[in-house]
CSV table of C-alpha atoms and ligand atoms in Angstrom, one decimal:
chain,number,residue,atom,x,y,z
A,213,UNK,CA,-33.9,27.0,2.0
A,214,UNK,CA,-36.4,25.8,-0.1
A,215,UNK,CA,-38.3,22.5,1.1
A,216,UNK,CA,-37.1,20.5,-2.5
A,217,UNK,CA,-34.5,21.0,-4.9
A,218,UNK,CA,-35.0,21.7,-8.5
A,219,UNK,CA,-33.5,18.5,-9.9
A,220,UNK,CA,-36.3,15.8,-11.4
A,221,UNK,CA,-38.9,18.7,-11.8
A,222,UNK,CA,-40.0,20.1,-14.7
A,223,UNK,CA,-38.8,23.6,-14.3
A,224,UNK,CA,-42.2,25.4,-15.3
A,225,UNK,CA,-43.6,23.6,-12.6
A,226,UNK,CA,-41.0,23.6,-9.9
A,227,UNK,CA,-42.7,26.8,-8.2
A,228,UNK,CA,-45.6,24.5,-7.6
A,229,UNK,CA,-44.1,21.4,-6.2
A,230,UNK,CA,-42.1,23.7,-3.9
A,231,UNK,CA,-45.1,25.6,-2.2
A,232,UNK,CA,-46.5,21.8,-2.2
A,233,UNK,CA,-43.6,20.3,-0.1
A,234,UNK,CA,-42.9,23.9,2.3
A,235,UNK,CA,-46.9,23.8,2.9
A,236,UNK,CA,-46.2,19.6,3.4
A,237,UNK,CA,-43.5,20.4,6.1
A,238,UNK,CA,-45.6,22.6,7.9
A,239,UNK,CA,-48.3,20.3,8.0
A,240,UNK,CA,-46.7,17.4,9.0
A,241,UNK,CA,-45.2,19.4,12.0
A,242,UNK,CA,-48.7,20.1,12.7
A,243,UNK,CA,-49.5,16.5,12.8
A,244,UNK,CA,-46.4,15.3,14.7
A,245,UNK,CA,-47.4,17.4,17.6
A,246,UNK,CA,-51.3,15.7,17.4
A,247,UNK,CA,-52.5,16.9,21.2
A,248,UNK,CA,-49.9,18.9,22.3
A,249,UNK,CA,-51.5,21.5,19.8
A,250,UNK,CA,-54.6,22.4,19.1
A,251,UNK,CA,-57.5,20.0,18.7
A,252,UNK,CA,-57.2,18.2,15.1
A,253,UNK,CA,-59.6,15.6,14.9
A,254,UNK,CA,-62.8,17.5,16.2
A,255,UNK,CA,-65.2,18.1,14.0
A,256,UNK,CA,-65.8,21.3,12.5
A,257,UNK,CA,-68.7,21.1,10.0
A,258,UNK,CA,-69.4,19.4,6.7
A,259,UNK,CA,-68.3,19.4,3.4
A,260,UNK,CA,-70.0,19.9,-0.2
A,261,UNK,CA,-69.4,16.1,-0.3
A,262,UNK,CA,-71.5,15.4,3.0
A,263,UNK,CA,-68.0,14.6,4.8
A,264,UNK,CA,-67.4,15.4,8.1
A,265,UNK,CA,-64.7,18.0,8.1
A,266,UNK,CA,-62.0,18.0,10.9
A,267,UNK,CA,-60.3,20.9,12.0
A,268,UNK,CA,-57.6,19.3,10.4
A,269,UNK,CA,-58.7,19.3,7.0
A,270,UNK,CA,-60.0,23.3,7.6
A,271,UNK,CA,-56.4,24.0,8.4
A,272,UNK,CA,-55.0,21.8,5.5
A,273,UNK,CA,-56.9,23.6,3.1
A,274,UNK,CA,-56.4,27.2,4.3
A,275,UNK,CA,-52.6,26.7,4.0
A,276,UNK,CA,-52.4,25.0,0.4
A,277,UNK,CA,-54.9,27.6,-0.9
A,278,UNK,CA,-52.3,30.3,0.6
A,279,UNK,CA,-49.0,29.2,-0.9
A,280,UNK,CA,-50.6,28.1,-4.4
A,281,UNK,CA,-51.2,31.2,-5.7
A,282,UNK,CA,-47.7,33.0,-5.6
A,283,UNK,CA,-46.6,29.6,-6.9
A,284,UNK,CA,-48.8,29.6,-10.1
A,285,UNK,CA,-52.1,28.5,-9.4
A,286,UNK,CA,-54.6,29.9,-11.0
A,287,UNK,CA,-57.8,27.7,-10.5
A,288,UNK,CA,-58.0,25.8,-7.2
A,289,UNK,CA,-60.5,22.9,-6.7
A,290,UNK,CA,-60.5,21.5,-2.8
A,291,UNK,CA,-62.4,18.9,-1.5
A,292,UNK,CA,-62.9,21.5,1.1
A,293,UNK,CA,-64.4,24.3,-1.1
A,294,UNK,CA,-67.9,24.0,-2.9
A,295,UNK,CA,-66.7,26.0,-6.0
A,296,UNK,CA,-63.3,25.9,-7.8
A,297,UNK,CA,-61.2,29.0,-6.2
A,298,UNK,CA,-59.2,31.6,-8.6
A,299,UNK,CA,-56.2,32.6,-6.6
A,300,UNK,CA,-54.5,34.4,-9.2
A,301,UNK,CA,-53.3,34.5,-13.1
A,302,UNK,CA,-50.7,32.0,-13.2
A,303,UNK,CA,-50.8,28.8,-15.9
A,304,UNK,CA,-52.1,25.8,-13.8
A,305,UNK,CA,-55.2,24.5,-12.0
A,306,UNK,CA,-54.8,22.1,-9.2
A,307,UNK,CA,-56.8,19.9,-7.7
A,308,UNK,CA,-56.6,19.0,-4.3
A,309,UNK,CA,-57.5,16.4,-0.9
A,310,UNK,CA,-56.0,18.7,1.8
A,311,UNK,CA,-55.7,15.9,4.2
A,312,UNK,CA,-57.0,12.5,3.2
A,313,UNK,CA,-57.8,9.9,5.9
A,314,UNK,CA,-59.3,12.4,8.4
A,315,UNK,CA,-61.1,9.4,10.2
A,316,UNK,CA,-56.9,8.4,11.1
A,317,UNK,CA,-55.8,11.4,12.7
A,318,UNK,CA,-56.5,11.2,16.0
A,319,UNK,CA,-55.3,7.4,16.0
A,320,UNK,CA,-51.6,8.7,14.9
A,321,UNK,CA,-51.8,6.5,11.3
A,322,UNK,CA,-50.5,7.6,8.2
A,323,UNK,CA,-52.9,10.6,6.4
A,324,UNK,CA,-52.1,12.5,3.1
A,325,UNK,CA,-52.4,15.3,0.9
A,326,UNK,CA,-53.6,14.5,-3.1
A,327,UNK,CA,-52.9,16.6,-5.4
A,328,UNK,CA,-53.5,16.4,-9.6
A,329,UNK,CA,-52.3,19.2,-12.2
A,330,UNK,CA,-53.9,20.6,-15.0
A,331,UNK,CA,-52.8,23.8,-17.6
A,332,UNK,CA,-55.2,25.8,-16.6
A,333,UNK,CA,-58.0,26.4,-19.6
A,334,UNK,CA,-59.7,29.5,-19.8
A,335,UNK,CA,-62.8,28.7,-17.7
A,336,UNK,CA,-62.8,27.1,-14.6
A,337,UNK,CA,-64.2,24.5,-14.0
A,338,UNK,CA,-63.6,22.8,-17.3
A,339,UNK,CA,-59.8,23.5,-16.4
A,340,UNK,CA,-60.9,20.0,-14.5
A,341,UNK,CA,-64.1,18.5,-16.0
A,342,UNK,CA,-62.0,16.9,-18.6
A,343,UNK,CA,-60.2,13.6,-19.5
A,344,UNK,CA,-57.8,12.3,-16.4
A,345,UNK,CA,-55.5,11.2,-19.1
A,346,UNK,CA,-54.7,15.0,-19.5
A,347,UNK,CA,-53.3,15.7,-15.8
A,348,UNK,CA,-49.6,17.2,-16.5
A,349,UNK,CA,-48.7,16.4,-12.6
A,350,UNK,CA,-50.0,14.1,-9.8
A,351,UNK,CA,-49.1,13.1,-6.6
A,352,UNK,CA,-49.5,12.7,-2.9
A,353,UNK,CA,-47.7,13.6,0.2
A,354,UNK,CA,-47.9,11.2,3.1
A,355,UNK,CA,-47.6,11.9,6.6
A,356,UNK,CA,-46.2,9.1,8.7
A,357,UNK,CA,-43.1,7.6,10.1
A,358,UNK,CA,-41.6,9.6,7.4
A,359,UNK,CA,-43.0,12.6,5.6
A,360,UNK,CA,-42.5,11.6,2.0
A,361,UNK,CA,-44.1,12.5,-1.3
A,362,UNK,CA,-44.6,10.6,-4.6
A,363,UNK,CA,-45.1,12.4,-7.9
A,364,UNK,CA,-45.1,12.2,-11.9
A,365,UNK,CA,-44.7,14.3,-14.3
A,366,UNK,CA,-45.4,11.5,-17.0
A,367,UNK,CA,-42.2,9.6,-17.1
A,368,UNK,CA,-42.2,7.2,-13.9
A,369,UNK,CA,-43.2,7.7,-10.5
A,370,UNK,CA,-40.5,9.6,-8.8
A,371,UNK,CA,-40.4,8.7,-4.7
A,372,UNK,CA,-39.1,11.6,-1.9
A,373,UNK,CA,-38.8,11.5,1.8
A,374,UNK,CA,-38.1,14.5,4.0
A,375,UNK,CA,-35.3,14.6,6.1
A,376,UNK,CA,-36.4,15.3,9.2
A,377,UNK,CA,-32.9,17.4,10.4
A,378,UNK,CA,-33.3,19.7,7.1
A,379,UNK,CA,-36.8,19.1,6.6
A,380,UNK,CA,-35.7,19.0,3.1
A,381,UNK,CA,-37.2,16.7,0.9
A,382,UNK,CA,-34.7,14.4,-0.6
A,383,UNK,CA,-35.0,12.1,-3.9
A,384,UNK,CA,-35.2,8.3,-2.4
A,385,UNK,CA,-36.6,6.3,-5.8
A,386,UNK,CA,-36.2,7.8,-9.4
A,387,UNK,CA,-38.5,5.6,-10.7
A,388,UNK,CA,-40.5,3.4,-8.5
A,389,UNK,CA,-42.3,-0.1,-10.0
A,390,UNK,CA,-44.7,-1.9,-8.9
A,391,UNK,CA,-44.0,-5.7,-8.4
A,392,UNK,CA,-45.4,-8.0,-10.5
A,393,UNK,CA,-47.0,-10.0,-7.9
A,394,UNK,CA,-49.5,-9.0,-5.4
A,395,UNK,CA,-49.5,-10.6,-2.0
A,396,UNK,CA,-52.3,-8.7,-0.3
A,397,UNK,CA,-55.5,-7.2,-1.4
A,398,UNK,CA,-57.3,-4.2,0.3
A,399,UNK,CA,-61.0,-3.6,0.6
A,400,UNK,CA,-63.5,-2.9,3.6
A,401,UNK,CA,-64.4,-6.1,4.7
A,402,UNK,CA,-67.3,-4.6,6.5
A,403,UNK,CA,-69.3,-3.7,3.5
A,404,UNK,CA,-69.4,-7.4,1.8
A,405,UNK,CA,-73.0,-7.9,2.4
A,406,UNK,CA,-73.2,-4.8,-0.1
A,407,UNK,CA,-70.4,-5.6,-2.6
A,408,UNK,CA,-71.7,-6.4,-6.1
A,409,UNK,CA,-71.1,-10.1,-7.4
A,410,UNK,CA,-67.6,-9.7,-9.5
A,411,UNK,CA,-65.7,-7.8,-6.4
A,412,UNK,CA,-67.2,-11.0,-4.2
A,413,UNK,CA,-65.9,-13.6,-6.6
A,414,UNK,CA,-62.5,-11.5,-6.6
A,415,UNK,CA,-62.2,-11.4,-2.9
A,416,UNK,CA,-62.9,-15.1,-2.2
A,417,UNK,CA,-60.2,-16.1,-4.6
A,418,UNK,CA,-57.9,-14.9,-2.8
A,419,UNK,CA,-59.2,-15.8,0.5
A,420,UNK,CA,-59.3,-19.4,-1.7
A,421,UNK,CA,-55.7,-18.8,-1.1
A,422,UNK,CA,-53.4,-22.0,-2.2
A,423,UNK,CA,-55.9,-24.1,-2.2
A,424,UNK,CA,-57.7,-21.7,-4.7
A,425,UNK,CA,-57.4,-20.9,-7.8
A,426,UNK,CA,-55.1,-18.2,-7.6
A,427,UNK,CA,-52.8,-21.1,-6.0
A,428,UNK,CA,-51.1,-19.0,-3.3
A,429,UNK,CA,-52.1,-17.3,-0.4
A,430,UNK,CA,-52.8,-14.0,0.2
A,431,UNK,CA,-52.9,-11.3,3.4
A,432,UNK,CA,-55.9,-8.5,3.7
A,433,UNK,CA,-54.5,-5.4,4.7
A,434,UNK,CA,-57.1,-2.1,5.2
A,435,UNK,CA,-55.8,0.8,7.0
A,436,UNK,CA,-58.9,3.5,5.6
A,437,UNK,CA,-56.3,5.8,4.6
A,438,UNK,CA,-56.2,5.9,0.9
A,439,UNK,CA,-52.7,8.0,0.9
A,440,UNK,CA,-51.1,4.6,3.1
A,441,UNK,CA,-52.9,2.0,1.2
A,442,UNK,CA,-51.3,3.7,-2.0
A,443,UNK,CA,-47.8,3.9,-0.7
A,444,UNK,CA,-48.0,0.4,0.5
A,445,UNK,CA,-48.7,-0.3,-3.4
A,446,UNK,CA,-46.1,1.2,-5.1
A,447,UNK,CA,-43.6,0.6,-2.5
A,448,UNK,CA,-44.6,-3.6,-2.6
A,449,UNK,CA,-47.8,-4.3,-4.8
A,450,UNK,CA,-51.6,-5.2,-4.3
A,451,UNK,CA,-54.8,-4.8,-5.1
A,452,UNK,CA,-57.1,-1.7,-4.0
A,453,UNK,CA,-60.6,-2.3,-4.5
A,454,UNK,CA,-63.0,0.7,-3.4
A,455,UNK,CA,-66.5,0.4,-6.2
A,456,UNK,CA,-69.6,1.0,-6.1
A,457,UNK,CA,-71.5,-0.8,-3.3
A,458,UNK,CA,-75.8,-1.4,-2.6
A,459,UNK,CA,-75.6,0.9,0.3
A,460,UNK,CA,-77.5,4.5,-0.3
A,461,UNK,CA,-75.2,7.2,-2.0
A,462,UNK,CA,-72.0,4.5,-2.1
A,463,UNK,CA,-73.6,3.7,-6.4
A,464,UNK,CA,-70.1,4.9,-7.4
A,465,UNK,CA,-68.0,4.3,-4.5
A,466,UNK,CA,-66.5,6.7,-2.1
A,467,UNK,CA,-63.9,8.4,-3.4
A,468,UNK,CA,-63.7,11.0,-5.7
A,469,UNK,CA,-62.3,11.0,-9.2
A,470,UNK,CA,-60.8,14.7,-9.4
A,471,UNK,CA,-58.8,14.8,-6.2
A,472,UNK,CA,-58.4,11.3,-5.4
A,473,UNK,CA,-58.7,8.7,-8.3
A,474,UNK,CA,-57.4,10.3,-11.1
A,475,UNK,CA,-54.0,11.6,-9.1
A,476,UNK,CA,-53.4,8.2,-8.2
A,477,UNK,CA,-54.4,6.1,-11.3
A,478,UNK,CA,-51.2,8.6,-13.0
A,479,UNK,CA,-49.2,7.5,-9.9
A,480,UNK,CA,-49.7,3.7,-10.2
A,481,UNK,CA,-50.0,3.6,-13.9
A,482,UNK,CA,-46.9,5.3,-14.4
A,483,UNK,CA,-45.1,3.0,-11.9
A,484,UNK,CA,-46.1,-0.1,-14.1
A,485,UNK,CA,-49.6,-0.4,-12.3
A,486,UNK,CA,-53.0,-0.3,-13.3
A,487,UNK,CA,-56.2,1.4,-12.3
A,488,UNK,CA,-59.8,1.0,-13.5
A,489,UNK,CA,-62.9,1.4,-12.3
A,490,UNK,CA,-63.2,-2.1,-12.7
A,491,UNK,CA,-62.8,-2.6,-16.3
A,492,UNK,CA,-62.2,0.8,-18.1
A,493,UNK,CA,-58.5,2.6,-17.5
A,494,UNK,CA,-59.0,5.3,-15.3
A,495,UNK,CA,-56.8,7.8,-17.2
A,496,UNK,CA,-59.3,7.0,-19.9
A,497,UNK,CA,-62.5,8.6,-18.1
A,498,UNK,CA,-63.8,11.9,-17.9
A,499,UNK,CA,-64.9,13.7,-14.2
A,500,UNK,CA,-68.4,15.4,-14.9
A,501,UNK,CA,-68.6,16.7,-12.0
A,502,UNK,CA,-66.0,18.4,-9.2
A,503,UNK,CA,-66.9,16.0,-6.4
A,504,UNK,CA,-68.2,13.1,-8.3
A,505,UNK,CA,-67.4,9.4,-6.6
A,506,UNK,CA,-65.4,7.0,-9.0
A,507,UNK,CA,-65.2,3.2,-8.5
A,508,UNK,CA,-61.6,2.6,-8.1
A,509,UNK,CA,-59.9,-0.7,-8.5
A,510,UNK,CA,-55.9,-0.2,-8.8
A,511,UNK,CA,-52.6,-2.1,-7.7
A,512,UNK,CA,-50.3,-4.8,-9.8
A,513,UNK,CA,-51.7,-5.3,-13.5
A,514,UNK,CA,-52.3,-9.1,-13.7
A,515,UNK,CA,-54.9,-8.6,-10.6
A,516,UNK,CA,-56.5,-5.5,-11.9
A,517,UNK,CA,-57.2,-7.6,-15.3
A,518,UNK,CA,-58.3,-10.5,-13.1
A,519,UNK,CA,-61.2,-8.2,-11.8
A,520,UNK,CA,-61.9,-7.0,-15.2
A,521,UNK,CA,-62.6,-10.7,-16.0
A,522,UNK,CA,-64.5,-11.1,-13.1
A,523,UNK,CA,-66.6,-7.7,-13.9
A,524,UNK,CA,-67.1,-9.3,-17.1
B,447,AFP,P1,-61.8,10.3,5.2
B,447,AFP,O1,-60.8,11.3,4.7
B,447,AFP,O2,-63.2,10.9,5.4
B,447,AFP,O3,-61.3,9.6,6.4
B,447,AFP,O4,-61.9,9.3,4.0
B,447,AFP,C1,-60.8,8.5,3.7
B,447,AFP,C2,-61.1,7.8,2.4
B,447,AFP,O5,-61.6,8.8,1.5
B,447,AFP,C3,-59.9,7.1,1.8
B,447,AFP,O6,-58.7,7.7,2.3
B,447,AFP,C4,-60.0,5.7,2.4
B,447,AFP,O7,-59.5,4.7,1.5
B,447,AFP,C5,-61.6,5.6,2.5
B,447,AFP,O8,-62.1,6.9,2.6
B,447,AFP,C6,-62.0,4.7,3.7
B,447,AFP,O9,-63.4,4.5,3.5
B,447,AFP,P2,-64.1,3.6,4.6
B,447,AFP,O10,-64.1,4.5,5.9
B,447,AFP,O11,-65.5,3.4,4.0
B,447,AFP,O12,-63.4,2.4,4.8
């Protein structure tokens, strides 16, 4: 039975999206049983990024690389792996954050897996190095009171949830869009001493709240699980603000533009969104290198372009 049926995928790439979800199913059962298995949250090493790996993310990673290359991957780029991986001759590269959130996992939040899509070029690492705007397929899979997954192909945003008696995942939301309106905004609070000038003027607007200039109020929300703040997006609006910061090695941010910006920027902007790294379209930039950082600012368009003013 395969984990997602063929409808709403393109058909080249339906190989792909099902070793995605069947890997998905696996790993969420993985994470529903948390300690009753083996030990997921301990810490196993480090990563080319300097992140602390969990045993988690080791076991993540293993599994995707494994089903991706029957399914048509040729290049493989993890944020788990120094080097881009070639697992076989097929027509796509993908990019990939195995399990996103690591620092939730033993707290029983809501984690993810990121992918982004690429034909594959003829060299490796430029199958990646190149404009986001060029992705052919992005999405995530998140792993929380329901095991869903959101994914374009460049026509919408489509939304699935897995049933948990089939473990099948099933089409909720053909085309999801993002409200209008934000009513929340999502940042680490604890960094504001660091925060550059335009994200402070932001943030105090809408803590200005009715009595503001932005003339209603607003809630903070910050969960430190990009995968959950994202859903929480699409599924009813706000603003994500992650940029660069004055604290050592945080000059562009934390997160990282092949596997993690770029796959949701196509998410978000597809869904009637926007994402910038504070004033220049995301989809519009260029990764130089396979775990560069990327100042990411993305949620409901009139509040992206308000930071954009404020970025000046
Ligand atoms: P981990 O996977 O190392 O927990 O990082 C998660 C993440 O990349 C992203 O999912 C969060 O939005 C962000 O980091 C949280 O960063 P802070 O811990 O600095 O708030």
């Amino acid at each position: 039975m395969p984990a997602i049926a063929p409808d709403h995928i393109p058909e080249r790439l339906y190989p792909v999206i099902e070793a995605l979800c069947a890997t998905g199913v696996d790993v969420a059962r993985t994470i529903a049983r948390g300690p009753l298995g083996q030990s997921l949250a301990e810490g196993v090493g480090e990563n080319t990024g300097g992140d602390q790996q969990k045993a988690l993310d080791v076991m993540a990673d293993e599994a995707f690389e494994k089903a991706l290359g029957p399914a048509g991957v040729k290049f493989y780029a993890s944020e788990e792996q120094e080097g881009v991986l070639t697992l076989g001759d097929g027509a796509f590269a993908l990019a990939i954050d195995p399990l996103d959130g690591s620092s939730n996992i033993d707290v029983n939040v809501s984690i993810g897996t990121i992918f982004s899509i690429f034909e594959a070029e003829d060299g490796a690492e430029e199958s990646f190095l190149r404009p986001a705007s060029e992705q052919i397929a992005a999405g995530y899979i998140i792993y929380g009171p329901q095991t869903g997954m959101a994914v374009s192909f460049g026509d919408g945003t489509l939304m699935f949830v897995m049933d948990p008696e089939t473990r099948v995942f099933e089409l909720a939301e053909a085309r999801m869009a993002i409200p209008a309106a934000a009513k929340e905004y999502s940042i680490n609070a604890g960094y504001r001493r660091h925060w550059p000038d335009w994200v402070k003027s932001f943030v105090e607007e809408c803590e200005a709240g009715k009595e503001g200039p932005r003339g209603k109020d607003y809630s903070f929300r910050w969960v430190a699980s990009l995968v959950a703040e994202t859903h929480r997006i699409l599924t009813r609006g706000g603003t994500f603000l992650y940029t660069g910061d004055a604290r050592p090695a945080y000059a562009e941010g934390r997160l990282r533009m092949v596997y993690e910006v770029a796959p949701m920027a196509m998410l978000i902007e597809q869904a009637g969104g926007m994402a910038t790294d504070g004033k220049r379209p995301i989809l519009s930039l260029t990764a130089e290198k396979l775990h560069g950082k990327q100042p990411f600012v993305f949620g409901c368009r009139d509040e992206v372009e308000r930071v954009a003013e404020l970025h000046g």
